[in-house]
PDB file of C-alpha atoms in Angstrom:
ATOM      1  CA  MET I 275     115.343 232.316 165.341  1.00 54.00           C
ATOM      2  CA  ARG I 276     118.284 232.177 162.909  1.00 62.00           C
ATOM      3  CA  PRO I 277     120.519 229.126 163.040  1.00 64.00           C
ATOM      4  CA  SER I 278     124.039 229.537 164.324  1.00 72.00           C
ATOM      5  CA  ALA I 279     127.072 229.303 162.071  1.00 70.00           C
ATOM      6  CA  ASP I 280     127.959 226.005 163.746  1.00 81.00           C
ATOM      7  CA  GLU I 281     124.533 224.572 162.914  1.00 79.00           C
ATOM      8  CA  LEU I 282     124.858 225.661 159.299  1.00 77.00           C
ATOM      9  CA  PHE I 283     128.310 224.158 158.896  1.00 81.00           C
ATOM     10  CA  ASP I 284     127.263 220.957 160.654  1.00 86.00           C
ATOM     11  CA  GLU I 285     124.393 220.499 158.213  1.00 83.00           C
ATOM     12  CA  LEU I 286     126.696 221.269 155.285  1.00 85.00           C
ATOM     13  CA  SER I 287     129.168 218.670 156.582  1.00 89.00           C
ATOM     14  CA  GLN I 288     126.431 216.049 156.775  1.00 92.00           C
ATOM     15  CA  LEU I 289     125.327 216.895 153.241  1.00 91.00           C
ATOM     16  CA  ASP I 290     128.936 216.638 152.031  1.00 92.00           C
ATOM     17  CA  LEU I 291     129.199 213.112 153.439  1.00 94.00           C
ATOM     18  CA  THR I 292     126.118 212.081 151.494  1.00 93.00           C
ATOM     19  CA  LEU I 293     127.305 213.805 148.318  1.00 93.00           C
ATOM     20  CA  ASN I 294     130.690 212.075 148.634  1.00 94.00           C
ATOM     21  CA  ALA I 295     128.897 208.722 148.869  1.00 93.00           C
ATOM     22  CA  ILE I 296     126.831 209.598 145.789  1.00 92.00           C
ATOM     23  CA  ALA I 297     129.949 210.644 143.873  1.00 90.00           C
ATOM     24  CA  ALA I 298     131.591 207.332 144.771  1.00 91.00           C
ATOM     25  CA  GLN I 299     128.701 205.347 143.255  1.00 88.00           C
ATOM     26  CA  PRO I 300     127.768 206.877 139.887  1.00 89.00           C
ATOM     27  CA  GLY I 301     125.042 204.904 138.160  1.00 89.00           C
ATOM     28  CA  SER I 302     124.055 203.034 141.314  1.00 88.00           C
ATOM     29  CA  ALA I 303     120.527 204.495 141.707  1.00 85.00           C
ATOM     30  CA  ASP I 304     120.936 203.791 145.438  1.00 88.00           C
ATOM     31  CA  LEU I 305     117.572 204.532 147.071  1.00 91.00           C
ATOM     32  CA  SER I 306     119.044 205.051 150.549  1.00 93.00           C
ATOM     33  CA  LEU I 307     121.399 207.730 149.207  1.00 91.00           C
ATOM     34  CA  GLN I 308     118.513 209.435 147.419  1.00 91.00           C
ATOM     35  CA  GLN I 309     116.491 209.456 150.640  1.00 93.00           C
ATOM     36  CA  SER I 310     119.422 210.740 152.674  1.00 93.00           C
ATOM     37  CA  LEU I 311     119.999 213.537 150.158  1.00 92.00           C
ATOM     38  CA  GLN I 312     116.352 214.589 150.311  1.00 91.00           C
ATOM     39  CA  ARG I 313     116.456 214.682 154.143  1.00 91.00           C
ATOM     40  CA  HIS I 314     119.502 216.964 154.060  1.00 89.00           C
ATOM     41  CA  LEU I 315     117.934 219.253 151.482  1.00 88.00           C
ATOM     42  CA  ARG I 316     114.763 219.593 153.559  1.00 87.00           C
ATOM     43  CA  SER I 317     116.878 220.547 156.571  1.00 84.00           C
ATOM     44  CA  LEU I 318     118.879 223.061 154.568  1.00 83.00           C
ATOM     45  CA  ARG I 319     115.766 224.813 153.305  1.00 81.00           C
ATOM     46  CA  ILE I 320     115.067 225.763 156.920  1.00 78.00           C
ATOM     47  CA  PHE I 321     118.560 227.193 157.375  1.00 73.00           C
ATOM     48  CA  LEU I 322     119.071 229.041 154.102  1.00 73.00           C
ATOM     49  CA  ASP I 323     117.521 232.167 152.682  1.00 71.00           C
ATOM     50  CA  ILE I 324     115.147 232.134 149.728  1.00 71.00           C
ATOM     51  CA  ASP I 325     117.928 232.644 147.165  1.00 73.00           C
ATOM     52  CA  ALA I 326     119.264 229.183 147.930  1.00 77.00           C
ATOM     53  CA  ALA I 327     116.076 227.364 146.896  1.00 79.00           C
ATOM     54  CA  GLN I 328     117.113 227.115 143.248  1.00 84.00           C
ATOM     55  CA  VAL I 329     120.633 226.031 144.174  1.00 87.00           C
ATOM     56  CA  LEU I 330     119.229 223.251 146.356  1.00 88.00           C
ATOM     57  CA  HIS I 331     116.956 222.159 143.521  1.00 87.00           C
ATOM     58  CA  ASP I 332     119.864 222.147 141.045  1.00 91.00           C
ATOM     59  CA  LEU I 333     122.072 220.295 143.517  1.00 91.00           C
ATOM     60  CA  SER I 334     119.388 217.649 143.938  1.00 91.00           C
ATOM     61  CA  ASP I 335     119.051 217.288 140.164  1.00 93.00           C
ATOM     62  CA  ALA I 336     122.812 216.991 139.688  1.00 93.00           C
ATOM     63  CA  ALA I 337     123.100 214.347 142.418  1.00 93.00           C
ATOM     64  CA  GLN I 338     120.195 212.425 140.896  1.00 92.00           C
ATOM     65  CA  HIS I 339     121.910 212.516 137.498  1.00 93.00           C
ATOM     66  CA  VAL I 340     125.061 211.066 139.059  1.00 93.00           C
ATOM     67  CA  LEU I 341     123.067 208.224 140.596  1.00 91.00           C
ATOM     68  CA  GLU I 342     121.270 207.562 137.305  1.00 92.00           C
ATOM     69  CA  ALA I 343     124.292 207.892 134.977  1.00 91.00           C
ATOM     70  CA  SER I 344     124.233 204.976 132.559  1.00 87.00           C
ATOM     71  CA  ASP I 345     127.750 205.393 131.165  1.00 89.00           C
ATOM     72  CA  ASP I 346     131.067 207.073 131.918  1.00 89.00           C
ATOM     73  CA  THR I 347     130.385 210.109 129.726  1.00 91.00           C
ATOM     74  CA  LEU I 348     127.101 210.865 131.496  1.00 90.00           C
ATOM     75  CA  ALA I 349     128.703 210.214 134.879  1.00 89.00           C
ATOM     76  CA  THR I 350     131.548 212.637 134.117  1.00 92.00           C
ATOM     77  CA  ALA I 351     129.157 215.403 133.046  1.00 93.00           C
ATOM     78  CA  ALA I 352     126.910 214.806 136.060  1.00 92.00           C
ATOM     79  CA  MET I 353     129.895 214.852 138.429  1.00 93.00           C
ATOM     80  CA  ARG I 354     131.057 218.166 136.944  1.00 95.00           C
ATOM     81  CA  ASP I 355     127.592 219.673 137.470  1.00 94.00           C
ATOM     82  CA  LEU I 356     127.446 218.289 141.000  1.00 93.00           C
ATOM     83  CA  GLY I 357     130.824 219.859 141.787  1.00 94.00           C
ATOM     84  CA  ARG I 358     129.659 223.259 140.555  1.00 94.00           C
ATOM     85  CA  MET I 359     126.476 223.085 142.622  1.00 92.00           C
ATOM     86  CA  ARG I 360     128.418 222.041 145.718  1.00 91.00           C
ATOM     87  CA  ALA I 361     130.776 224.996 145.325  1.00 93.00           C
ATOM     88  CA  LEU I 362     127.889 227.405 144.816  1.00 90.00           C
ATOM     89  CA  LEU I 363     126.027 226.112 147.870  1.00 86.00           C
ATOM     90  CA  ASP I 364     129.187 226.389 149.962  1.00 86.00           C
ATOM     91  CA  ALA I 365     129.635 230.010 148.839  1.00 88.00           C
ATOM     92  CA  MET I 366     126.016 230.759 149.742  1.00 84.00           C
ATOM     93  CA  PHE I 367     126.524 229.257 153.199  1.00 81.00           C
ATOM     94  CA  ARG I 368     129.610 231.339 153.789  1.00 81.00           C
ATOM     95  CA  ARG I 369     127.867 234.512 152.598  1.00 83.00           C
ATOM     96  CA  GLN I 370     124.920 233.866 154.891  1.00 77.00           C
ATOM     97  CA  VAL I 371     127.181 233.200 157.859  1.00 74.00           C
ATOM     98  CA  ALA I 372     129.116 236.410 157.164  1.00 80.00           C
ATOM     99  CA  GLN I 373     125.876 238.394 156.958  1.00 77.00           C
ATOM    100  CA  ALA I 374     124.628 236.872 160.218  1.00 71.00           C
ATOM    101  CA  SER I 375     127.924 237.664 161.939  1.00 73.00           C
ATOM    102  CA  ALA I 376     127.811 241.275 160.758  1.00 76.00           C
ATOM    103  CA  ALA I 377     124.268 241.776 162.085  1.00 66.00           C
TER     104      ALA I 377
END
């Protein structure tokens, strides 16, 4: 059974909340945020098609780099990468929802 568009967007919204918290705390290495991110990514793997696996992996890496950034330069680069991965994942969600609606 394919998830509904509402389920997909709800999961994306929950992930966005966690990513916003990560972006607000660069260099914090907050374990609870890391765990929350991993929970969301596991849930998303169920919802998304196989093409999204690499994007989820890259998103996880970018978020981890934000949490581990040891100075402002590293934090800025990590935040830029995180932003790109977020935009790509959002585009993949929208494409998948459009394909599901057309079917």
